Coordinates of C-alpha atoms in Angstrom, one line a residue:
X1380 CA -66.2 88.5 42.4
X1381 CA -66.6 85.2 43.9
X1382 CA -66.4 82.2 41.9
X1383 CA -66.9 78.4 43.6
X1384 CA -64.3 75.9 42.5
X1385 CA -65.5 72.5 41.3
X1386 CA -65.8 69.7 43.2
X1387 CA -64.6 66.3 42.1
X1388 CA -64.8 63.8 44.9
X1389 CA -68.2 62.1 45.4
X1390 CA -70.9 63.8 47.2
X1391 CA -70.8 61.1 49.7
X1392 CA -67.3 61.3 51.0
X1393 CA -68.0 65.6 51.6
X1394 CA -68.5 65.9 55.3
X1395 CA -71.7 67.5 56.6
X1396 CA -72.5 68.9 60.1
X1397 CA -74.2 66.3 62.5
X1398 CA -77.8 66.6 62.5
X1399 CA -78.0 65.5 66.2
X1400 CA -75.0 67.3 67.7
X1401 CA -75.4 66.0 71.7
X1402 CA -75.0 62.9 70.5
X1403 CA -71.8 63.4 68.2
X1404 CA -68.9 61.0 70.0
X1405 CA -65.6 62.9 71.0
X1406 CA -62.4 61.1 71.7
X1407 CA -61.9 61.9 75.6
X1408 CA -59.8 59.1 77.5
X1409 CA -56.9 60.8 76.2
X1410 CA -57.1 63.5 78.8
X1411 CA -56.5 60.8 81.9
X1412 CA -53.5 59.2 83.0
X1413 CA -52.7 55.6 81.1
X1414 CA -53.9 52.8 83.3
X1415 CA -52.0 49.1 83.6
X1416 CA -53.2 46.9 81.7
X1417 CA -56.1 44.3 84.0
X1418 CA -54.1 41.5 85.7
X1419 CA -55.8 37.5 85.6
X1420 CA -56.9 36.1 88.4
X1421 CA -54.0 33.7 88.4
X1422 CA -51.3 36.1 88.5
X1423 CA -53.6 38.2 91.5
X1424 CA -53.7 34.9 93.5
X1425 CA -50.2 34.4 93.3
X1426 CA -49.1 37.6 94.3
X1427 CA -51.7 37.1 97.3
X1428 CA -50.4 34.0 98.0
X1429 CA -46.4 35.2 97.9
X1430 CA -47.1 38.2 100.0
X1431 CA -48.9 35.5 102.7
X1432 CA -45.9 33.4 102.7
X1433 CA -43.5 36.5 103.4
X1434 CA -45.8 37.5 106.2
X1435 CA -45.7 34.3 108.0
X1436 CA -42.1 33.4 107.0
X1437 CA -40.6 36.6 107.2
X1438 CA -38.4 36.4 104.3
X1439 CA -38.1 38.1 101.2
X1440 CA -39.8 35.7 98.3
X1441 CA -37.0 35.3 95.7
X1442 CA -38.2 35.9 91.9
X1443 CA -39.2 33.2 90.1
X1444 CA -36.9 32.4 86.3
X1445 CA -37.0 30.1 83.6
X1446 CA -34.0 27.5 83.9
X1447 CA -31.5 29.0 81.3
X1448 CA -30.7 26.1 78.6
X1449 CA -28.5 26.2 75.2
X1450 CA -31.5 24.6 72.8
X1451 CA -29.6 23.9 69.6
X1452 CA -32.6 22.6 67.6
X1453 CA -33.4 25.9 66.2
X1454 CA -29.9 26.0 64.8
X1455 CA -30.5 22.6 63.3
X1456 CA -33.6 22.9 61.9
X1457 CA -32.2 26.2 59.9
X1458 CA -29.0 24.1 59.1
X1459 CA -30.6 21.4 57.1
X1460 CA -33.4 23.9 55.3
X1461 CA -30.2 26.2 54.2
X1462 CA -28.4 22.7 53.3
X1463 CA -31.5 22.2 50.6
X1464 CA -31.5 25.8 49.4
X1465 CA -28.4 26.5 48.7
X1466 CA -27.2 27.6 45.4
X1467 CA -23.8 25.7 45.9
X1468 CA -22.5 23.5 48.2
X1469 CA -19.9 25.5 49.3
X1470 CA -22.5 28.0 50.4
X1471 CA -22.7 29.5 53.9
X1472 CA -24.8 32.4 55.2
X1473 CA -22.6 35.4 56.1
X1474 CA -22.4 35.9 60.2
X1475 CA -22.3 39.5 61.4
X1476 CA -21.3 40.5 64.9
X1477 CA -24.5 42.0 65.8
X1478 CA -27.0 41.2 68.2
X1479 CA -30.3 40.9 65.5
X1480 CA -28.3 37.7 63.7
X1481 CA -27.8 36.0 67.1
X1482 CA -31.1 33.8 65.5
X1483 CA -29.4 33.0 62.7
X1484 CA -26.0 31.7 63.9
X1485 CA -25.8 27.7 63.1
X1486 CA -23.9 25.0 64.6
X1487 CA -20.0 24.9 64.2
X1488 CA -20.2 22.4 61.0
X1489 CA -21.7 24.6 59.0
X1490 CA -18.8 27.3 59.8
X1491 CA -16.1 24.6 58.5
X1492 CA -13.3 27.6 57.8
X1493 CA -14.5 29.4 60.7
X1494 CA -13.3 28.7 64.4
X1495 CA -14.5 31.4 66.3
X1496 CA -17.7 29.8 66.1
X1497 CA -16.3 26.8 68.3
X1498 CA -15.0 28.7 71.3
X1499 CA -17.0 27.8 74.4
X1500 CA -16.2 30.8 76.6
X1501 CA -19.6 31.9 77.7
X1502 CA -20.7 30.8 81.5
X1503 CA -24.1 29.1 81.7
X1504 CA -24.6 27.1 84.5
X1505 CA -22.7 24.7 87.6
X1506 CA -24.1 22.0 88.2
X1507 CA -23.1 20.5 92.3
X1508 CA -23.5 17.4 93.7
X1509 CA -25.7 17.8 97.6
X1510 CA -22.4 15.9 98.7
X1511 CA -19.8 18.1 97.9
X1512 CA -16.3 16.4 96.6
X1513 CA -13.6 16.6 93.4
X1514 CA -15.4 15.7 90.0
X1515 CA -13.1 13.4 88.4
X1516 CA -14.1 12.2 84.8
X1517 CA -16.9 13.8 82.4
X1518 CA -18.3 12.6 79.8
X1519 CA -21.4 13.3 77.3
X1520 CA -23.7 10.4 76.0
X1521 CA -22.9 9.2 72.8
X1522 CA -26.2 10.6 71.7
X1523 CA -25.6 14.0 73.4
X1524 CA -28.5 14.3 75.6
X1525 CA -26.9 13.7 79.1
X1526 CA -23.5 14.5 81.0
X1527 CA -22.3 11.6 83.5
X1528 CA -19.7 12.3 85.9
X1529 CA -17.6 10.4 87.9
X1530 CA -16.8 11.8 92.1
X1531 CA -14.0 10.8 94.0
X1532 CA -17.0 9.6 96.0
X1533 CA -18.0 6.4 93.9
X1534 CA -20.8 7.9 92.4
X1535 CA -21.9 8.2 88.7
X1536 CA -24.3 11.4 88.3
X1537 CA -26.1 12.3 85.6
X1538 CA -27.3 15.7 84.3
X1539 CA -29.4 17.4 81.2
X1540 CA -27.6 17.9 78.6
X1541 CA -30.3 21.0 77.6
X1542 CA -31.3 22.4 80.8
X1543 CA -28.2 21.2 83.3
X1544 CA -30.6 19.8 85.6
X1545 CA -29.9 17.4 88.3
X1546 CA -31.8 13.8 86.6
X1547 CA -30.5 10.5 88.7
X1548 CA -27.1 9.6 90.7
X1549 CA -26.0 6.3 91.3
X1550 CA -23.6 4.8 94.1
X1551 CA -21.5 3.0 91.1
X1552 CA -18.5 2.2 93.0
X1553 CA -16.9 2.0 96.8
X1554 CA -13.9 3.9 95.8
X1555 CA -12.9 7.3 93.9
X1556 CA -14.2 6.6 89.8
X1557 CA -10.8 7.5 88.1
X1558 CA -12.0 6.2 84.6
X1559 CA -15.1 5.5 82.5
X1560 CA -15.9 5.9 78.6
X1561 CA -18.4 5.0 76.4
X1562 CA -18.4 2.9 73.8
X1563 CA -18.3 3.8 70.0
X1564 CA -21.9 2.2 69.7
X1565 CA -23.3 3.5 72.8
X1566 CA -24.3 0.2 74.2
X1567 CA -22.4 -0.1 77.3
X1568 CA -20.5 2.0 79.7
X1569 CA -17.1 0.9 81.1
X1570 CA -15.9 2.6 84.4
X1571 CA -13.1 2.0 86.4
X1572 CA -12.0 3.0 90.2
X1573 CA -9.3 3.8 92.8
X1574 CA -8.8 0.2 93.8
X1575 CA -8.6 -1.2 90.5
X1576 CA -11.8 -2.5 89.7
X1577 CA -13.5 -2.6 86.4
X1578 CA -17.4 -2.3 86.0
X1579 CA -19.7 -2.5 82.9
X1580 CA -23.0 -0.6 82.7
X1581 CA -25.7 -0.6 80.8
X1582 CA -27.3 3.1 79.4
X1583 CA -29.8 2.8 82.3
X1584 CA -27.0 2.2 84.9
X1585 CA -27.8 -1.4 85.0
X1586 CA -24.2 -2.9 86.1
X1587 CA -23.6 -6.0 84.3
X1588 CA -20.6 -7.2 86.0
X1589 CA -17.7 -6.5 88.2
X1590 CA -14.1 -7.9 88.7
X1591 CA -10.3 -6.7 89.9
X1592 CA -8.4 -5.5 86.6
X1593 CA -5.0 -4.0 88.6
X1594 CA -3.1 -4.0 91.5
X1595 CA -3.4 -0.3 91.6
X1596 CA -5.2 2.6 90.9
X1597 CA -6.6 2.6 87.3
X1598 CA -5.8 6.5 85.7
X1599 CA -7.0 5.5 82.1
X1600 CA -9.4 3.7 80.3
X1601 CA -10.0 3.6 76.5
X1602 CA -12.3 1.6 74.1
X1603 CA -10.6 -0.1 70.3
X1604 CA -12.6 1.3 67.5
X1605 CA -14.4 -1.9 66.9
X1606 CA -15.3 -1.9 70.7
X1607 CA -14.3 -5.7 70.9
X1608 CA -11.1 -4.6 73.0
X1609 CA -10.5 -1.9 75.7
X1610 CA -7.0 -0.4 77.6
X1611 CA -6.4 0.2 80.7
X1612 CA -3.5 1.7 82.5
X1613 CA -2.6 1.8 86.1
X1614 CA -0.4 2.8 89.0
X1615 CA 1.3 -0.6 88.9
X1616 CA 3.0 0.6 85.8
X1617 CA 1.0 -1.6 83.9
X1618 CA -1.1 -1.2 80.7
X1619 CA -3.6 -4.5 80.0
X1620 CA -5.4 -5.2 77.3
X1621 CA -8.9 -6.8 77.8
X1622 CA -11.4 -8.5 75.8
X1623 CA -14.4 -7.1 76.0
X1624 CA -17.6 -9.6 76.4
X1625 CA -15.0 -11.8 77.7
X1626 CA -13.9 -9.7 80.6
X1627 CA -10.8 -11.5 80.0
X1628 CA -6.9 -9.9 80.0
X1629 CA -5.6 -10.5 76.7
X1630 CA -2.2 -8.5 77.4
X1631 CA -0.1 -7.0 79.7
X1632 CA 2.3 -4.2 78.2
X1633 CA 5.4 -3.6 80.5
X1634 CA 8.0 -0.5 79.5
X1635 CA 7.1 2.5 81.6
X1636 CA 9.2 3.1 84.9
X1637 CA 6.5 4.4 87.2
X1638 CA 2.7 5.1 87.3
X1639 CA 0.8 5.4 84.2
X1640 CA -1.7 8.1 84.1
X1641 CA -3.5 8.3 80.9
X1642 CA -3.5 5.8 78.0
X1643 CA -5.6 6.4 74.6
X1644 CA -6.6 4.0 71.3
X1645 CA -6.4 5.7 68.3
X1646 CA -9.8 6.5 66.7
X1647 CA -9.0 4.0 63.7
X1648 CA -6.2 2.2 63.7
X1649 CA -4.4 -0.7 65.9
X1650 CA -2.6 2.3 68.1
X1651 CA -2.5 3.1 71.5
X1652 CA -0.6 5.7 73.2
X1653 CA 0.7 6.4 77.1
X1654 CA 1.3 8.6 79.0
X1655 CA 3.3 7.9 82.3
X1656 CA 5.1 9.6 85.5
X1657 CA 8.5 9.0 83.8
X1658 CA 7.9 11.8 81.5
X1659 CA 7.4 9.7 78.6
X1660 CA 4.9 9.0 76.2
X1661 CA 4.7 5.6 74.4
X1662 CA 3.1 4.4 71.3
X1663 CA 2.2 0.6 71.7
X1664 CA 1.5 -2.0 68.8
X1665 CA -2.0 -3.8 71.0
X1666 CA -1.1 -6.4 68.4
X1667 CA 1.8 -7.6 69.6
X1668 CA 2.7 -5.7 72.9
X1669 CA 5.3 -4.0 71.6
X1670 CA 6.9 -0.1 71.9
X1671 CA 6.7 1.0 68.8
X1672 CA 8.2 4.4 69.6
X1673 CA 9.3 6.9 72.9
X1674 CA 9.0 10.6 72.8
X1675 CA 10.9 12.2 75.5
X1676 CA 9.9 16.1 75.1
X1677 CA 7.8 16.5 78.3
X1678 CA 10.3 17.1 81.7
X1679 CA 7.5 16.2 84.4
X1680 CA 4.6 13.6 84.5
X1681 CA 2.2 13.7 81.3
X1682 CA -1.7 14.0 82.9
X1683 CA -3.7 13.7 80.0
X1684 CA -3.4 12.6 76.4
X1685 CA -6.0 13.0 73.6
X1686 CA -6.1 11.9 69.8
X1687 CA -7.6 14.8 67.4
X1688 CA -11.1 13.4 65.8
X1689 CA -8.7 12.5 62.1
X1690 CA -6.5 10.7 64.0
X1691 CA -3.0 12.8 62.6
X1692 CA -2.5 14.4 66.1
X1693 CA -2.1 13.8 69.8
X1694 CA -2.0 16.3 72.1
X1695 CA 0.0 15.7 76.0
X1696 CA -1.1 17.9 78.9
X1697 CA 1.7 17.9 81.4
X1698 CA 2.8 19.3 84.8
X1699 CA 5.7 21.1 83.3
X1700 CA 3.3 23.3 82.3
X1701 CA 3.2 22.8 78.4
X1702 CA 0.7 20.9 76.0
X1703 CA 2.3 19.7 73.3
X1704 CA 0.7 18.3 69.7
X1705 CA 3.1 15.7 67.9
X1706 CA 2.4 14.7 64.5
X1707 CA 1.9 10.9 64.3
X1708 CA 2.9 10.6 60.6
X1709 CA 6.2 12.2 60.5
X1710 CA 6.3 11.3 64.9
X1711 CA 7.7 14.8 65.2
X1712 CA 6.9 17.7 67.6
X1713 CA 4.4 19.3 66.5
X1714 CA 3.6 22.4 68.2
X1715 CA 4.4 23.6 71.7
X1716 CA 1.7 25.2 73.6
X1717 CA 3.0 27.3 76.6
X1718 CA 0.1 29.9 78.3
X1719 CA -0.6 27.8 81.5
X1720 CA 0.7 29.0 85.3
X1721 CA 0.8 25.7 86.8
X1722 CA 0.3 22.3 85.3
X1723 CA -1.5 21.0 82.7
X1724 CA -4.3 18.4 84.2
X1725 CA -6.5 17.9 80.8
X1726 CA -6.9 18.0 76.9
X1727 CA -9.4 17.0 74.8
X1728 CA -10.3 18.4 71.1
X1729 CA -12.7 19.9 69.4
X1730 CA -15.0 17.5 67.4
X1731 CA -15.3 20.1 64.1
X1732 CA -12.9 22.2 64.3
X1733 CA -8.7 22.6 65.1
X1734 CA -9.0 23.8 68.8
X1735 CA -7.6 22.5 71.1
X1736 CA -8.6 23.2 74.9
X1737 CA -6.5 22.7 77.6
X1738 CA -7.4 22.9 82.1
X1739 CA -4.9 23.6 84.5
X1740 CA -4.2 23.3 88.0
X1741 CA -4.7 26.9 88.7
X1742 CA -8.4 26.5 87.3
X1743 CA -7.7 28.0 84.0
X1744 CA -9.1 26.7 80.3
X1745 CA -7.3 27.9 77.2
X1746 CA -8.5 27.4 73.7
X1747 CA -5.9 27.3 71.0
X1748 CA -6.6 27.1 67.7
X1749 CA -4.0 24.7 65.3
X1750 CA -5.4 26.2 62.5
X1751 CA -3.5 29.5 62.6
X1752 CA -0.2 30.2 61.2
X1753 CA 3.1 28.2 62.3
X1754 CA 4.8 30.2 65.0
X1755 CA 7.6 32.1 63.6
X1756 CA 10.7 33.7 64.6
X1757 CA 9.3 36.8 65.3
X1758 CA 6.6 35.2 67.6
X1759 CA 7.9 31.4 68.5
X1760 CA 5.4 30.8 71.2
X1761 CA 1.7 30.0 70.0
X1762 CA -1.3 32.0 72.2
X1763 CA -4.0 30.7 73.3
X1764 CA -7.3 32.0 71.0
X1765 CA -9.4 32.6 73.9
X1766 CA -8.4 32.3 78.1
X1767 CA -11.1 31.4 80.9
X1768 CA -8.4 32.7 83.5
X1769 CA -10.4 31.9 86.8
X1770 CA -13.1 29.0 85.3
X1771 CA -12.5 27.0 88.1
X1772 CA -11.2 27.9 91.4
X1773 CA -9.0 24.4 91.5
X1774 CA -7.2 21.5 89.0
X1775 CA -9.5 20.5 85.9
X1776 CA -9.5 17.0 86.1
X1777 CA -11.7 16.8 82.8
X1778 CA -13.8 18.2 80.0
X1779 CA -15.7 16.9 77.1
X1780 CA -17.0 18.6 74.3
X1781 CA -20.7 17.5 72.9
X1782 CA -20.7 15.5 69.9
X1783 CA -21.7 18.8 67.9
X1784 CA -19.0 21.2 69.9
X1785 CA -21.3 24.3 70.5
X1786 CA -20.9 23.3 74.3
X1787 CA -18.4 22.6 76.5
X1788 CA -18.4 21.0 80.2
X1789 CA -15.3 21.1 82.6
X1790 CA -15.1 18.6 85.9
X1791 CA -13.0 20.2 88.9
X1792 CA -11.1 19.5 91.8
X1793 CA -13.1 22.3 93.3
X1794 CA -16.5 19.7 93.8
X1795 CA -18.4 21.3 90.5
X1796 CA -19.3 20.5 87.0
X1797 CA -19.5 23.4 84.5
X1798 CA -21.1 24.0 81.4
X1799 CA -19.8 26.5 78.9
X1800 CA -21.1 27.4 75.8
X1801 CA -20.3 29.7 72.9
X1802 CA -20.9 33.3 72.8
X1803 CA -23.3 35.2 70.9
X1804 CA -23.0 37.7 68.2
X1805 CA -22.9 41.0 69.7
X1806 CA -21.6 40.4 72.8
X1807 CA -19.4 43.0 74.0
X1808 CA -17.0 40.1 75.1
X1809 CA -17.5 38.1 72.3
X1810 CA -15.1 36.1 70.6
X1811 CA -16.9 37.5 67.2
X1812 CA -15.5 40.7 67.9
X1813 CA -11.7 42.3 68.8
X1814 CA -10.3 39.8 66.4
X1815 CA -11.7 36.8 68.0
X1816 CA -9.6 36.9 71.4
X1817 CA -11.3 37.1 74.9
X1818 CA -9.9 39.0 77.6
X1819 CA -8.8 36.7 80.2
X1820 CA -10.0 38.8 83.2
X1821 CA -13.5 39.0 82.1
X1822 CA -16.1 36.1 82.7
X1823 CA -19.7 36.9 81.4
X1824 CA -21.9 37.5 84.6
X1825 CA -24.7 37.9 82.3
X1826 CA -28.3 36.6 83.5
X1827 CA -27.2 36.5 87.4
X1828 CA -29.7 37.7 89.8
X1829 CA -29.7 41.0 90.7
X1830 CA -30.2 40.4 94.1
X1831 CA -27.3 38.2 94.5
X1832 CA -24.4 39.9 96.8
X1833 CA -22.3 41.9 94.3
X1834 CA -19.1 39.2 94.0
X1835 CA -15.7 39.6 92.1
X1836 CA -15.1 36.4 90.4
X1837 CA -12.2 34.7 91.3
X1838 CA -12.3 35.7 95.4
X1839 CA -13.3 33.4 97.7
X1840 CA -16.3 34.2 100.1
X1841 CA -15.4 33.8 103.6
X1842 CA -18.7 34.9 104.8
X1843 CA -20.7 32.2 106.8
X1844 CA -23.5 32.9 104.8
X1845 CA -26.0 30.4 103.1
X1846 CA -24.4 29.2 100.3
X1847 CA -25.2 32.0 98.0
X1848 CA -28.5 32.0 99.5
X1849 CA -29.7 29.1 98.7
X1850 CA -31.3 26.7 101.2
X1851 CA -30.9 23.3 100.9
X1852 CA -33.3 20.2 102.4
X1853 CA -31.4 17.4 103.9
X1854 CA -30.2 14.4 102.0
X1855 CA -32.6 12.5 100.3
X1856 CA -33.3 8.9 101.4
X1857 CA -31.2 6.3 99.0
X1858 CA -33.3 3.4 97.2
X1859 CA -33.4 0.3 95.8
X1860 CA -30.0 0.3 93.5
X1861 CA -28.5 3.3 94.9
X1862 CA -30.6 5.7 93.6
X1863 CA -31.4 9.1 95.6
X1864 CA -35.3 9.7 95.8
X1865 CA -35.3 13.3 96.2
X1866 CA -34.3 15.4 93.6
X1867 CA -33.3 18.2 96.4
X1868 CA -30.3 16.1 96.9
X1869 CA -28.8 18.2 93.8
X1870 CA -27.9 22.0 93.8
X1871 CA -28.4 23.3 90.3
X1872 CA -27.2 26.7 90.2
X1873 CA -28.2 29.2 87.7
X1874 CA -26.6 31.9 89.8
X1875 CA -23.3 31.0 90.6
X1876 CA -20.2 32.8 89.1
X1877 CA -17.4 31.1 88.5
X1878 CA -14.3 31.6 90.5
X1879 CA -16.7 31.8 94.1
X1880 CA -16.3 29.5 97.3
X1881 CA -18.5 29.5 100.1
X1882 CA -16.9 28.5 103.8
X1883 CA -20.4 27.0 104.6
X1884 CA -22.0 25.0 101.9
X1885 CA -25.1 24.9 103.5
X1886 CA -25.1 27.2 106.3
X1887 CA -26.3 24.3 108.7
X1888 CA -24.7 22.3 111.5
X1889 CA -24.0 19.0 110.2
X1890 CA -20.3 16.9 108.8
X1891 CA -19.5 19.4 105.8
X1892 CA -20.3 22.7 107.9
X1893 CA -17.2 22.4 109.1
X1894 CA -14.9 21.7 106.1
X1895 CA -14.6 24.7 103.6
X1896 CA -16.2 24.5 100.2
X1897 CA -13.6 24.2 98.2
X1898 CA -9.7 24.9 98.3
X1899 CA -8.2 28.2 99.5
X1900 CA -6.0 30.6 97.0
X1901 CA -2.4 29.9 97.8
X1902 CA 0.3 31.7 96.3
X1903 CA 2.6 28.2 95.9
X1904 CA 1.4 24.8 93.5
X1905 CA -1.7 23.3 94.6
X1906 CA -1.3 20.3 96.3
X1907 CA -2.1 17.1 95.2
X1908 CA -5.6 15.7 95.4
X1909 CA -4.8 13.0 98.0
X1910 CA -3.7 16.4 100.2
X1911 CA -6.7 18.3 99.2
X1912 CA -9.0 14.9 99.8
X1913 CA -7.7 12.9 102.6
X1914 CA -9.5 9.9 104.0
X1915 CA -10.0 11.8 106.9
X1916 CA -11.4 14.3 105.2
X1917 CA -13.7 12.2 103.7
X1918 CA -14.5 10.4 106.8
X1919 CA -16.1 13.5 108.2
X1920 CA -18.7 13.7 105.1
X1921 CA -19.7 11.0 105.0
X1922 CA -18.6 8.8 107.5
X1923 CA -16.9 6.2 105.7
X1924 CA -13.0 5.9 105.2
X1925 CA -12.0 5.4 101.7
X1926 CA -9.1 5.2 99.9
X1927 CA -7.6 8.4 99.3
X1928 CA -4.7 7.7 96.2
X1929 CA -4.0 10.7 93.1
X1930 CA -0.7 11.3 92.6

């Protein structure tokens, strides 16, 4: 017995055979092959016109990339909407080593009990002067925008501070820059040089004026905190005290017993501090010109000296291959910092947090972080938090952290300028992961072309290639005020590794063909940089003979 079961949806929704059934539609383009998607006109005429230029040329047409940058105004932006919405002001978003919350990591003030967040071990870019020769000073703009550097050449170079592009270069002075630093209110610029002169300069690279400050090469420069008064200390043994808009020497301070390499003024107080070939390191009263105390811990010339951002600690980078901190308020020895091969050339702190980052001769950078535990009996020697074994491929004659410290940039003996900034979440090489150390054989390679010759960082290339394939125009034509016109002059290179020579710069004839890129791997110290940069050396680049002098 059939029955017929109610039906309780709507009489409309019940489907009912087509009344027309050739012209019912039925899905078909699922039975062909999937097609790319149509291509614009633009992208078809560029092709077109790529192809036409291999055909005539006869060379492959290298990929076009987007400059890589570090852009830390999304960071910000998130930084001051989480400072409004917090429930507390002790309050920071939780960071998880995982690629998805690389958008959400913030700059290293907002991590104030976190220091991993400040250790600038990833590789982004080197930046290269056209006119290759040792990078001596580096610093950023006091408003963080720009990198100037400072060449054994006499010549002030400026880069972006976002994208590391090549922006103006300046013939500042006729002799190696040793020397230059801002000051506090970013007004002026005082550099000084291998023959002893002293320069002001405006922001725009407007020099103001010009006159002999020492007998002697000038190793150190350093501005009061009131900016009224600025240090200087030289190869005469000397350190003077000048006045600043008068240009006038104020004081001489006499007490070391050979050169003076480094001198520093304390960030807030009426304290200066030296640094000298004796092996000693002085703490001077501007005030009066008088030693206010000697510490003799250091057994070989002290290179570099740097105060931490509070002012508590100074830090000594010295060829006996040691950094030590000493602790200005009990003037003790604070910690001893022993990880370096060959000597210490540089030390500067971070701006947020306790780390501490050191460059060596052999062209390493160490990160140590002060914040850790004392070193006990068990383990007496502190270790470096993170080791960039092969960053450079000479000494380290500088480095600067940027006023917020999520980059770093390192100055070399080897003729670049590098810019290193922290590593992401996720990384496999991270310093958010393995407990926060990085292993020092590894350098990110990360981003690098593809079609770039397969290089182990670290080994010279003693091809007589292009300079990793790169072809450069000639040097641009100099104008009014020393400034280049051509922005070819620069080499900006996203896909250099670090640790890599080249035997021909430029794979042309011409007065650098001949002299190899930067210094060979020896199994003894480096020589000095008046062996690795002669006047003759220099002569043959660029056909002047300067004054050759670093100790």
């Amino acid at each position: 017995m059939a029955t017929s079961i109610p039906v309780l949806l709507p009489s409309s929704s019940i489907p009912r055979p087509p009344q027309l059934p050739h012209l019912e539609w039925t899905p078909k383009r699922y039975l062909s092959d999937p097609q790319p998607p149509p291509m614009d006109d633009a992208r078809v005429l560029e092709q077109e016109m790529a192809a036409a230029r291999q055909m005539q040329d006869g060379k492959a047409v290298k990929k076009t990339r987007p400059r890589r940058t570090v852009d830390f105004n999304a960071g910000m932006g998130r930084w001051n909407l989480l400072r409004k919405h917090r429930p507390n002001s002790t309050y920071v978003s939780s960071m998880r080593p995982a690629p998805p919350y690389i958008i959400d990591l913030l700059p290293p003030i907002a991590y104030p009990a976190n220091s991993s967040t400040s250790l600038c071990t990833k590789f982004i870019h080197t930046s290269t002067n056209k006119i290759r020769c040792p990078v001596n000073v580096v610093a950023w703009t006091p408003e963080g925008r720009r990198v100037l550097t400072g060449s054994t050449s006499g010549e002030f170079t400026l880069w972006n501070g976002l994208t590391f592009n090549f922006e103006t270069i300046l013939q500042a002075h006729d002799s190696a820059v040793r020397a230059f630093q801002f000051t506090h209110s970013g007004a002026f610029l005082a550099s000084a040089d291998q023959n002893g002169i002293i320069k002001y300069f405006q922001p725009n690279m407007n020099n103001l004026t010009a006159w002999s400050g020492h007998r002697e090469a000038i190793r150190g420069l350093t501005f009061s905190p009131d900016d009224r008064r600025f240090a200087t200390a030289s190869d005469d043994s000397t350190i003077r005290i000048w006045s600043f808009e008068e240009s006038r020497e104020e004081r001489v301070l006499t007490g070391h017993g050979w050169d003076v390499k480094c001198v520093e003024w304390h960030p807030s107080k009426g304290l200066l501090v030296s640094g000298s070939k004796d092996n000693l390191i002085k703490f001077w009263d501007p005030r009066t010109g008088t030693v206010l105390s000697t510490l003799h811990q250091h057994k070989n010339t002290i290179q570099g000296l740097a105060w931490s951002p509070n002012g508590n600690f100074v830090a000594s980078a010295s060829r006996d291959q040691t950094v030590r901190v000493f602790d200005i308020r009990a003037m003790k020895e604070f910690r001893v910092l022993k990880g370096h091969k060959k000597e210490v050339c540089s030390v500067t702190w971070h701006p947020i947090h306790p780390i501490l980052v050191s460059g060596g001769s052999e062209g390493a950078v160490l990160h140590w972080d002060l914040g850790g535990p004392e070193p006990t009996a068990l383990q007496p020697v502190t270790q470096p938090r993170a080791t960039l074994s092969q960053a450079h491929d000479s000494n380290i004659w500088s480095m600067a952290f940027h006023p917020m410290g999520h980059l770093l940039v390192t100055a070399s003996n080897d003729h670049t300028t590098r810019f290193w900034s922290r590593e992401r979440p996720g990384d496999a090489t991270s310093v958010f992961s393995g407990g926060g150390e990085k292993p020092p054989e590894i350098i990110d390679m990360s981003g690098q072309d593809d079609e770039d010759d397969a290089m182990v960082p670290g080994f010279s290339y003693g091809g007589a290639n292009k300079w990793w394939g790169k072809e450069e125009g000639d040097a641009g034509g100099v104008g009014e005020g020393g400034y280049v016109q051509r922005e070819d002059v620069m080499m900006g290179s996203d896909d250099f590794i670090p640790g890599l020579g080249a035997a021909d710069p430029f794979g042309g004839p011409g007065p650098s063909a001949s002299a190899p890129a930067v210094a060979p791997k020896q199994s003894g110290p480096l020589p000095g940089q008046e062996e690795m940069w002669t006047a003759d050396s220099r002569a043959e680049d660029w056909g002047n003979r300067r004054e050759a002098g670093i100790d």
